[in-house]
Amino acid sequence: MFITFEGIDGCGKSTHTKLLSDFLNQKGYKTLILREPGGTDFSEKIREILLTSDFNLNPEIELLLFEAARSHLTQNVIQKELESGTAVISDRYFDSTTAYQGYGRGINIDLIKICNYLATKGIKPDITFYLDLEIEEALSRSKDRILDNIEKSGNNFFEKVVEGYKKIADEEPERVIIINANGTIEETYNQIIAHINKKFFSNTSSNNNEK
Ligand code: T5A
């Protein structure tokens, strides 16, 4: 089982990644939470370069570094864990590159898809939750944090990223589920669990598993 969370910065991905992991543990699954970029020593080093260094990277270098981090994580962790039956839950995966470097930075989407395929060897999530949240609300939820390099890109950039995510969801409605993340943590959680129950535990009542 491979599940990913997507959305703009501050939309609640980390929160719901952990809550879903707890839910699946209660169902008897061994889970592994990952984040992108990151998840291996190599990919965490790339994360530092991308998010906090002052190299002033151009969009193409940004793309290649995100994909290098992803390739290392997929080859060394995701593929093996999925083969051994672990439920892998990742805070971001290749849709982030399509939304941020493709729609956000303006790199050709077909090129992005090729790079995503190279980095993942075609390994796709079974289900992806796009947490849909107003940009202003996302900013206000994370207003006390120091902004990383991508977060400094401004509202115009984030509007393009949001539009990109909506196009991704339109193209793959079976895989990419849009979740309204404007409500409370519990309201968002209940929507996610309803979809998980429907997809993986269709004989289980969602009411028994609500937070
Ligand atoms: N990136 C990444 C690319 O450009 N291309 C790529 O290919 C990839 C993989 C990574 C950055 O890299 C970019 C995208 C990003 O800019 P990151 O540090 O991994 O950045 O994390 P972010 O995506 O920025 O996410 P954050 O950690 O900032 O936010 P989350 O995880 O979405 O949100 P979370 O869960 O930490 O919640 C934020 C706050 O809101 C509260 C939480 O308690 C928390 O305080 N909250 C709620 N408050 C009210 N109501 C709710 N429903 C709430 N849900 C959560």
XYZ file of N, CA and C and ligand atoms in Angstrom:
688
model
N 0.856 -1.190 0.000
C 0.000 0.000 0.000
C 0.899 1.250 0.000
N 0.689 2.107 -0.990
C 1.519 3.312 -1.101
C 0.574 4.521 -1.187
N 0.689 5.405 -0.191
C -0.229 6.543 -0.085
C 0.604 7.829 -0.016
N 0.204 8.825 -0.780
C 0.934 10.094 -0.714
C -0.008 11.252 -0.387
N 0.580 12.275 0.230
C -0.144 13.513 0.533
C 0.494 14.643 -0.267
N -0.347 15.479 -0.829
C 0.114 16.611 -1.629
C -0.652 17.873 -1.256
N -0.095 19.003 -1.654
C -0.774 20.278 -1.417
C 0.251 21.370 -1.185
N -0.235 22.602 -1.065
C 0.704 23.706 -0.850
C 1.255 23.645 0.577
N 2.337 24.362 0.787
C 3.022 24.383 2.072
C 2.057 24.812 3.177
N 2.028 24.036 4.242
C 1.190 24.384 5.392
C -0.237 23.873 5.307
N -0.548 23.020 4.312
C -1.947 22.570 4.143
C -2.331 21.450 5.102
N -1.348 20.893 5.837
C -1.677 19.856 6.830
C -1.167 18.467 6.485
N -0.257 18.375 5.517
C 0.226 17.053 5.075
C 0.890 16.271 6.204
N 1.814 16.919 6.914
C 2.551 16.189 7.972
C 1.587 15.693 9.038
N 0.643 16.555 9.415
C -0.348 16.201 10.432
C -1.115 14.950 10.005
N -1.603 14.935 8.758
C -2.458 13.830 8.327
C -1.665 12.583 7.942
N -0.398 12.769 7.586
C 0.464 11.607 7.349
C 0.563 10.797 8.644
N 0.801 11.504 9.752
C 0.953 10.811 11.050
C -0.368 10.193 11.498
N -1.463 10.941 11.346
C -2.769 10.403 11.774
C -3.138 9.161 10.969
N -2.847 9.174 9.671
C -3.170 8.005 8.844
C -2.284 6.819 9.223
N -1.024 7.100 9.546
C -0.131 6.018 9.975
C -0.690 5.366 11.249
N -1.145 6.172 12.199
C -1.734 5.622 13.446
C -2.947 4.751 13.115
N -3.778 5.241 12.206
C -4.980 4.496 11.818
C -4.594 3.134 11.231
N -3.594 3.137 10.343
C -3.203 1.875 9.692
C -2.510 0.934 10.681
N -1.766 1.511 11.632
C -1.164 0.667 12.691
C -2.260 -0.052 13.463
N -3.335 0.682 13.756
C -4.459 0.052 14.484
C -5.102 -1.060 13.661
N -4.990 -0.942 12.352
C -5.531 -1.987 11.471
C -4.554 -3.156 11.324
N -3.372 -3.038 11.982
C -2.397 -4.139 11.942
C -1.303 -3.977 10.905
N -1.257 -2.834 10.234
C -0.215 -2.619 9.221
C 1.059 -2.080 9.842
N 2.197 -2.531 9.313
C 3.464 -1.867 9.597
C 3.516 -0.672 8.651
N 3.813 0.504 9.172
C 3.823 1.689 8.305
C 5.206 2.343 8.297
N 5.456 3.081 7.254
C 6.669 3.887 7.173
C 6.272 5.264 6.652
N 6.613 6.297 7.444
C 6.332 7.671 7.017
C 7.594 8.248 6.368
N 7.431 8.826 5.203
C 8.560 9.455 4.512
C 8.212 10.901 4.185
N 9.255 11.674 3.930
C 8.994 13.017 3.410
C 9.896 13.245 2.212
N 9.413 14.092 1.323
C 10.182 14.451 0.125
C 10.356 15.960 0.074
N 11.520 16.470 -0.280
C 12.727 15.693 -0.460
C 13.241 15.203 0.888
N 13.831 14.013 0.911
C 14.377 13.481 2.156
C 14.224 11.981 2.224
N 14.340 11.451 3.437
C 14.082 10.032 3.657
C 15.295 9.124 3.576
N 16.411 9.597 3.004
C 17.696 8.885 3.079
C 18.734 9.967 3.421
N 19.930 9.541 3.877
C 20.965 10.544 4.214
C 21.274 11.418 2.999
N 21.396 10.748 1.839
C 21.708 11.467 0.597
C 20.601 12.484 0.281
N 19.363 12.026 0.356
C 18.242 12.895 -0.039
C 18.028 14.024 0.975
N 18.355 13.762 2.238
C 18.256 14.837 3.241
C 19.307 15.925 2.965
N 20.488 15.512 2.468
C 21.521 16.517 2.121
C 21.035 17.379 0.944
N 20.394 16.717 -0.023
C 19.849 17.486 -1.164
C 18.751 18.425 -0.664
N 17.955 17.954 0.298
C 16.896 18.799 0.866
C 17.484 20.110 1.419
N 18.612 19.975 2.139
C 19.254 21.167 2.707
C 19.654 22.133 1.599
N 20.254 21.572 0.539
C 20.706 22.438 -0.569
C 19.506 23.149 -1.202
N 18.427 22.388 -1.419
C 17.257 22.959 -2.094
C 16.530 23.998 -1.247
N 16.332 23.678 0.020
C 15.410 24.500 0.815
C 16.088 25.603 1.614
N 17.351 25.392 2.005
C 17.939 26.402 2.909
C 19.276 26.983 2.444
N 19.850 26.499 1.339
C 21.142 27.057 0.917
C 20.921 28.382 0.186
N 22.011 29.126 -0.025
C 21.851 30.390 -0.756
C 22.535 30.325 -2.128
N 22.426 29.172 -2.796
C 23.032 29.016 -4.129
C 22.215 29.701 -5.226
N 20.992 30.109 -4.925
C 20.145 30.762 -5.923
C 19.985 29.892 -7.180
N 19.436 28.695 -6.981
C 19.361 27.679 -8.045
C 18.323 28.043 -9.103
N 18.631 27.757 -10.377
C 17.621 27.995 -11.419
C 16.606 26.833 -11.430
N 15.457 27.007 -12.086
C 14.405 25.975 -12.035
C 14.863 24.603 -12.524
N 15.756 24.578 -13.529
C 16.199 23.283 -14.065
C 17.050 22.536 -13.023
N 17.925 23.263 -12.350
C 18.742 22.606 -11.309
C 17.826 22.123 -10.184
N 16.854 22.979 -9.839
C 15.883 22.606 -8.800
C 15.214 21.273 -9.186
N 14.724 21.198 -10.430
C 14.059 19.976 -10.909
C 14.974 18.761 -10.764
N 16.208 18.902 -11.251
C 17.114 17.742 -11.262
C 17.475 17.317 -9.838
N 17.601 18.272 -8.943
C 17.925 17.904 -7.553
C 16.747 17.215 -6.867
N 15.527 17.715 -7.076
C 14.360 17.020 -6.496
C 14.292 15.588 -7.027
N 14.572 15.413 -8.328
C 14.486 14.070 -8.925
C 15.620 13.172 -8.428
N 16.805 13.747 -8.218
C 17.923 12.935 -7.695
C 17.580 12.432 -6.292
N 17.030 13.327 -5.473
C 16.625 12.930 -4.111
C 15.564 11.843 -4.184
N 14.608 11.992 -5.092
C 13.506 11.023 -5.239
C 14.030 9.669 -5.730
N 14.955 9.705 -6.678
C 15.487 8.461 -7.226
C 16.166 7.653 -6.121
N 16.957 8.332 -5.289
C 17.655 7.626 -4.205
C 16.661 7.037 -3.211
N 15.649 7.801 -2.890
C 14.628 7.336 -1.930
C 13.833 6.164 -2.509
N 13.450 6.275 -3.775
C 12.637 5.202 -4.374
C 13.426 3.907 -4.442
N 14.663 4.029 -4.952
C 15.468 2.824 -5.157
C 15.853 2.167 -3.837
N 16.190 2.990 -2.833
C 16.741 2.420 -1.593
C 15.715 2.156 -0.508
N 14.559 2.795 -0.590
C 13.584 2.649 0.499
C 12.206 2.228 -0.026
N 11.602 3.041 -0.870
C 10.187 2.823 -1.218
C 9.980 1.457 -1.866
N 10.780 1.168 -2.867
C 10.611 -0.092 -3.593
C 10.718 -1.294 -2.644
N 11.760 -1.287 -1.790
C 11.986 -2.431 -0.883
C 10.871 -2.548 0.150
N 10.468 -1.412 0.710
C 9.429 -1.459 1.755
C 8.089 -1.931 1.178
N 7.774 -1.478 -0.026
C 6.516 -1.936 -0.638
C 6.572 -3.437 -0.904
N 7.734 -3.896 -1.363
C 7.867 -5.337 -1.640
C 7.715 -6.164 -0.370
N 8.122 -5.583 0.784
C 8.030 -6.369 2.022
C 6.679 -6.171 2.728
N 5.757 -5.446 2.092
C 4.393 -5.357 2.627
C 4.130 -4.170 3.545
N 5.123 -3.303 3.708
C 4.924 -2.106 4.545
C 3.957 -1.137 3.849
N 3.111 -0.492 4.653
C 2.285 0.589 4.110
C 3.141 1.862 4.140
N 3.500 2.339 2.969
C 4.379 3.513 2.876
C 3.509 4.760 2.686
N 3.741 5.752 3.564
C 2.962 7.003 3.473
C 3.966 8.138 3.284
N 3.857 8.840 2.193
C 4.848 9.881 1.928
C 4.229 11.276 1.872
N 4.873 12.170 2.593
C 4.544 13.592 2.588
C 5.233 14.162 1.350
N 4.510 14.184 0.229
C 4.950 14.597 -1.112
C 5.599 13.451 -1.876
N 5.452 13.497 -3.201
C 6.093 12.565 -4.146
C 6.076 13.268 -5.504
N 5.997 12.534 -6.602
C 6.275 13.184 -7.892
C 5.255 14.254 -8.283
N 4.019 14.209 -7.742
C 3.054 15.264 -8.093
C 3.552 16.641 -7.652
N 4.364 16.670 -6.587
C 4.918 17.964 -6.146
C 5.784 18.573 -7.242
N 6.561 17.733 -7.913
C 7.430 18.258 -8.972
C 6.597 18.771 -10.144
N 5.539 18.018 -10.486
C 4.675 18.472 -11.588
C 4.043 19.822 -11.221
N 3.552 19.916 -9.961
C 2.861 21.152 -9.558
C 3.838 22.333 -9.374
N 4.959 22.089 -8.680
C 5.858 23.209 -8.329
C 6.822 23.581 -9.464
N 7.561 22.556 -9.967
C 8.548 22.887 -11.013
C 7.864 22.984 -12.384
N 6.801 22.196 -12.581
C 6.078 22.264 -13.851
C 5.176 23.484 -13.915
N 4.024 23.391 -13.265
C 3.058 24.498 -13.341
C 3.573 25.766 -12.646
N 4.276 25.605 -11.515
C 4.746 26.780 -10.762
C 5.887 27.510 -11.441
N 6.963 26.776 -11.757
C 8.156 27.411 -12.354
C 8.071 27.509 -13.871
N 7.175 26.708 -14.479
C 6.984 26.822 -15.930
C 7.821 25.879 -16.774
N 8.410 24.843 -16.175
C 9.147 23.856 -16.985
C 8.129 22.971 -17.715
N 8.455 22.608 -18.950
C 7.550 21.812 -19.799
C 7.056 20.549 -19.072
N 5.737 20.373 -19.062
C 5.130 19.283 -18.280
C 5.529 17.902 -18.816
N 5.689 17.779 -20.130
C 6.098 16.468 -20.673
C 7.511 16.106 -20.209
N 8.385 17.125 -20.138
C 9.739 16.869 -19.632
C 9.696 16.440 -18.164
N 8.832 17.119 -17.415
C 8.693 16.791 -15.979
C 8.239 15.338 -15.834
N 7.273 14.941 -16.680
C 6.755 13.564 -16.567
C 7.861 12.545 -16.852
N 8.712 12.850 -17.817
C 9.827 11.930 -18.130
C 10.775 11.845 -16.923
N 11.109 13.001 -16.359
C 12.019 13.008 -15.191
C 11.378 12.260 -14.018
N 10.079 12.469 -13.804
C 9.387 11.756 -12.711
C 9.465 10.250 -12.930
N 9.294 9.846 -14.186
C 9.326 8.407 -14.482
C 10.725 7.837 -14.236
N 11.740 8.586 -14.658
C 13.124 8.129 -14.440
C 13.403 7.936 -12.951
N 12.947 8.881 -12.148
C 13.260 8.857 -10.714
C 12.473 7.797 -9.953
N 11.289 7.469 -10.447
C 10.423 6.543 -9.690
C 10.369 5.156 -10.316
N 10.972 5.000 -11.489
C 10.862 3.763 -12.282
C 9.390 3.376 -12.462
N 8.535 4.362 -12.484
C 7.114 4.092 -12.715
C 6.336 3.680 -11.475
N 6.969 3.721 -10.295
C 6.222 3.354 -9.078
C 5.269 4.503 -8.721
N 3.975 4.175 -8.727
C 2.948 5.201 -8.472
C 2.229 4.909 -7.171
N 1.757 5.936 -6.482
C 0.937 5.682 -5.287
C -0.386 5.016 -5.658
N -0.917 4.212 -4.723
C -2.262 3.647 -4.920
C -3.300 4.746 -4.788
N -3.033 5.666 -3.884
C -3.963 6.786 -3.688
C -3.155 8.015 -3.237
N -3.572 9.161 -3.724
C -2.911 10.425 -3.372
C -3.980 11.382 -2.858
N -3.736 11.956 -1.681
C -4.673 12.944 -1.147
C -4.118 14.330 -1.425
N -4.855 15.107 -2.201
C -4.492 16.510 -2.404
C -5.297 17.331 -1.401
N -4.590 17.893 -0.428
C -5.269 18.689 0.608
C -5.450 20.104 0.068
N -6.672 20.415 -0.262
C -6.996 21.674 -0.935
C -7.316 22.744 0.113
N -6.461 23.750 0.157
C -6.601 24.791 1.188
C -6.318 26.151 0.559
N -7.079 27.169 0.975
C -6.826 28.538 0.502
C -5.388 28.936 0.844
N -4.728 29.627 -0.081
C -3.324 30.020 0.131
C -3.186 30.872 1.394
N -4.110 31.829 1.575
C -4.037 32.712 2.751
C -4.127 31.915 4.050
N -5.009 30.907 4.052
C -5.187 30.081 5.252
C -3.918 29.261 5.521
N -3.327 28.716 4.451
C -2.098 27.932 4.614
C -0.984 28.812 5.173
N -0.893 30.036 4.667
C 0.140 30.958 5.157
C -0.083 31.276 6.620
N -1.354 31.485 6.993
C -1.627 31.873 8.380
C -1.366 30.710 9.339
N -1.589 29.464 8.870
C -1.322 28.320 9.741
C 0.174 28.164 10.020
N 1.002 28.615 9.076
C 2.447 28.420 9.282
C 3.179 29.755 9.401
N 2.459 30.770 9.914
C 3.028 32.126 9.878
C 4.223 32.330 10.827
N 4.378 31.475 11.848
C 5.469 31.688 12.799
C 6.772 31.019 12.359
N 6.759 30.368 11.177
C 7.958 29.646 10.746
C 8.842 30.512 9.858
N 10.131 30.140 9.810
C 11.025 30.803 8.847
C 10.751 30.178 7.478
N 10.531 31.005 6.455
C 10.195 30.479 5.124
C 11.416 29.842 4.465
N 11.215 28.676 3.802
C 12.330 28.079 3.049
C 12.371 28.701 1.653
N 13.366 28.256 0.842
C 13.582 28.894 -0.466
C 12.355 28.830 -1.368
N 11.632 27.698 -1.334
C 10.460 27.571 -2.216
C 9.319 28.453 -1.683
N 9.169 28.463 -0.368
C 8.071 29.230 0.233
C 8.228 30.737 0.000
N 9.461 31.165 -0.312
C 9.689 32.599 -0.551
C 9.245 33.016 -1.953
N 8.704 32.057 -2.736
C 8.401 32.346 -4.152
C 7.183 33.250 -4.368
N 6.368 33.464 -3.343
C 5.277 34.443 -3.462
C 3.934 33.854 -3.884
N 2.867 34.653 -3.681
C 1.499 34.174 -3.904
C 1.202 33.821 -5.353
N 1.762 34.599 -6.306
C 1.525 34.332 -7.717
C 2.009 32.917 -8.076
N 3.179 32.562 -7.548
C 3.726 31.216 -7.765
C 2.782 30.178 -7.171
N 2.322 30.407 -5.945
C 1.459 29.406 -5.292
C 0.102 29.267 -5.992
N -0.374 30.364 -6.585
C -1.633 30.252 -7.354
C -1.446 29.293 -8.536
N -0.276 29.381 -9.191
C -0.012 28.470 -10.320
C 0.131 27.028 -9.824
N 0.744 26.867 -8.653
C 0.909 25.516 -8.087
C -0.463 24.904 -7.803
N -1.356 25.694 -7.213
C -2.713 25.205 -6.894
C -3.439 24.812 -8.176
N -3.334 25.674 -9.190
C -3.966 25.351 -10.473
C -3.397 24.044 -11.029
N -2.093 23.886 -10.894
C -1.429 22.665 -11.357
C -1.960 21.434 -10.645
N -2.088 21.520 -9.336
C -2.611 20.365 -8.589
C -4.022 20.012 -9.074
N -4.818 21.033 -9.361
C -6.194 20.742 -9.799
C -6.190 20.052 -11.154
N -5.246 20.444 -12.034
C -5.144 19.769 -13.343
C -4.694 18.324 -13.150
N -3.751 18.112 -12.244
C -3.267 16.745 -11.976
C -4.445 15.886 -11.500
N -5.239 16.429 -10.581
C -6.397 15.679 -10.051
C -7.423 15.410 -11.151
N -7.597 16.386 -12.057
C -8.536 16.187 -13.179
C -8.077 15.057 -14.092
N -6.745 14.991 -14.293
C -6.205 13.968 -15.208
C -6.266 12.566 -14.625
N -6.157 12.461 -13.297
C -6.138 11.121 -12.681
C -7.110 11.054 -11.504
N -8.418 11.171 -11.789
C -9.379 11.225 -10.679
C -9.457 9.951 -9.854
N -9.053 8.815 -10.444
C -9.086 7.549 -9.687
C -8.040 7.555 -8.581
N -6.870 8.115 -8.912
C -5.756 8.102 -7.944
C -5.758 9.326 -7.033
N -5.995 10.495 -7.606
C -5.813 11.739 -6.848
C -7.162 12.222 -6.310
N -7.275 12.207 -4.987
C -8.532 12.574 -4.336
C -8.379 13.981 -3.742
N -9.299 14.853 -4.109
C -9.250 16.214 -3.566
C -9.975 16.227 -2.220
N -9.254 16.682 -1.198
C -9.826 16.762 0.150
C -9.948 18.236 0.524
N -11.117 18.637 0.967
C -11.282 20.015 1.444
C -10.604 20.130 2.806
N -9.482 20.872 2.850
C -8.678 20.937 4.080
C -8.888 22.245 4.838
N -9.986 22.949 4.535
C -10.235 24.238 5.202
C -10.841 24.075 6.596
N -11.363 22.891 6.880
C -12.014 22.682 8.172
C -11.035 22.313 9.271
N -11.581 21.715 10.338
C -10.720 21.308 11.463
C -9.912 20.076 11.073
N -8.928 19.763 11.893
C -8.109 18.568 11.643
C -9.023 17.340 11.603
N -9.974 17.289 12.528
C -10.871 16.124 12.598
C -11.737 15.997 11.329
N -12.242 17.138 10.843
C -13.076 17.091 9.621
C -12.266 16.583 8.427
N -11.035 17.059 8.329
C -10.172 16.617 7.221
C -9.862 15.129 7.371
N -9.524 14.746 8.595
C -9.202 13.341 8.892
C -10.356 12.426 8.488
N -11.562 12.802 8.843
C -12.717 11.935 8.554
C -12.922 11.731 7.050
N -12.656 12.788 6.267
C -12.765 12.626 4.806
C -11.720 11.625 4.302
N -10.487 11.754 4.821
C -9.392 10.877 4.373
C -9.709 9.426 4.726
N -10.148 9.193 5.955
C -10.407 7.818 6.404
C -11.578 7.210 5.614
N -12.547 8.028 5.273
C -13.670 7.500 4.473
C -13.146 6.962 3.137
N -12.222 7.693 2.510
C -11.655 7.227 1.230
C -10.776 5.995 1.430
N -10.012 5.969 2.519
C -9.144 4.804 2.791
C -10.013 3.567 3.015
N -11.062 3.726 3.779
C -11.966 2.591 4.021
C -12.576 2.091 2.720
N -12.993 3.050 1.888
C -13.628 2.660 0.622
C -12.640 1.905 -0.272
N -11.392 2.407 -0.307
C -10.419 1.812 -1.238
C -9.851 0.482 -0.723
N -9.520 0.444 0.585
C -8.774 -0.720 1.076
C -9.581 -1.638 1.992
N -10.597 -1.099 2.636
C -11.340 -1.904 3.626
C -12.830 -1.757 3.367
N -13.258 -2.105 2.185
C -14.632 -1.767 1.800
C -15.695 -2.446 2.657
N -15.296 -3.482 3.444
C -16.284 -4.105 4.337
C -16.334 -3.448 5.713
N -15.443 -2.443 5.928
C -15.346 -1.827 7.248
C -16.167 -0.562 7.301
N -16.926 -0.353 8.383
C -17.702 0.885 8.530
C -16.767 2.014 8.910
N -16.833 3.141 8.173
C -15.958 4.275 8.492
C -16.275 4.840 9.868
N -17.536 4.723 10.322
C -17.887 5.317 11.613
C -17.116 4.697 12.772
N -16.765 3.392 12.623
C -16.042 2.733 13.705
C -14.633 3.246 13.855
N -14.150 3.967 12.830
C -12.742 4.340 12.835
C -12.529 5.847 12.883
N -13.592 6.579 13.085
C -13.416 8.028 13.138
C -12.703 8.404 14.416
N -11.951 9.528 14.304
C -11.180 10.008 15.445
C -12.060 10.450 16.578
N 8.938 20.792 -3.356
C 8.952 19.497 -2.900
C 9.055 21.086 -4.721
O 9.086 22.267 -5.112
N 9.163 20.051 -5.591
C 9.177 18.738 -5.195
O 9.286 17.839 -6.038
C 9.062 18.460 -3.782
C 9.076 17.036 -3.299
C 9.143 21.012 0.906
C 9.193 22.126 -0.105
O 9.740 21.631 -1.318
C 8.861 21.883 -2.386
C 7.507 22.043 -1.779
C 7.802 22.660 -0.443
O 7.892 24.060 -0.609
P 8.479 20.750 3.409
O 9.315 21.351 4.482
O 8.599 19.305 3.192
O 8.751 21.548 2.084
O 7.080 20.988 3.861
P 5.882 21.778 3.372
O 5.319 21.108 2.205
O 6.271 23.202 3.269
O 4.866 21.503 4.496
P 4.788 22.035 5.942
O 5.546 21.133 6.839
O 5.061 23.475 6.000
O 3.247 21.895 6.119
P 2.304 20.657 6.097
O 3.038 19.405 6.412
O 1.493 20.662 4.867
O 1.346 21.053 7.276
P 1.399 20.657 8.805
O 0.741 19.365 8.991
O 2.778 20.847 9.313
O 0.427 21.770 9.339
C 0.811 23.135 9.414
C 0.176 23.759 10.664
O -1.231 23.786 10.489
C -1.870 23.123 11.571
C -0.836 22.159 12.144
O -1.120 21.874 13.498
C 0.436 22.948 11.950
O 0.621 23.866 12.989
N -3.027 22.447 11.006
C -4.261 22.907 11.100
N -4.751 23.994 11.702
C -6.080 24.182 11.609
N -6.918 23.360 10.975
C -6.463 22.268 10.352
N -7.311 21.467 9.673
C -5.077 22.005 10.405
N -4.302 21.026 9.908
C -3.047 21.319 10.294
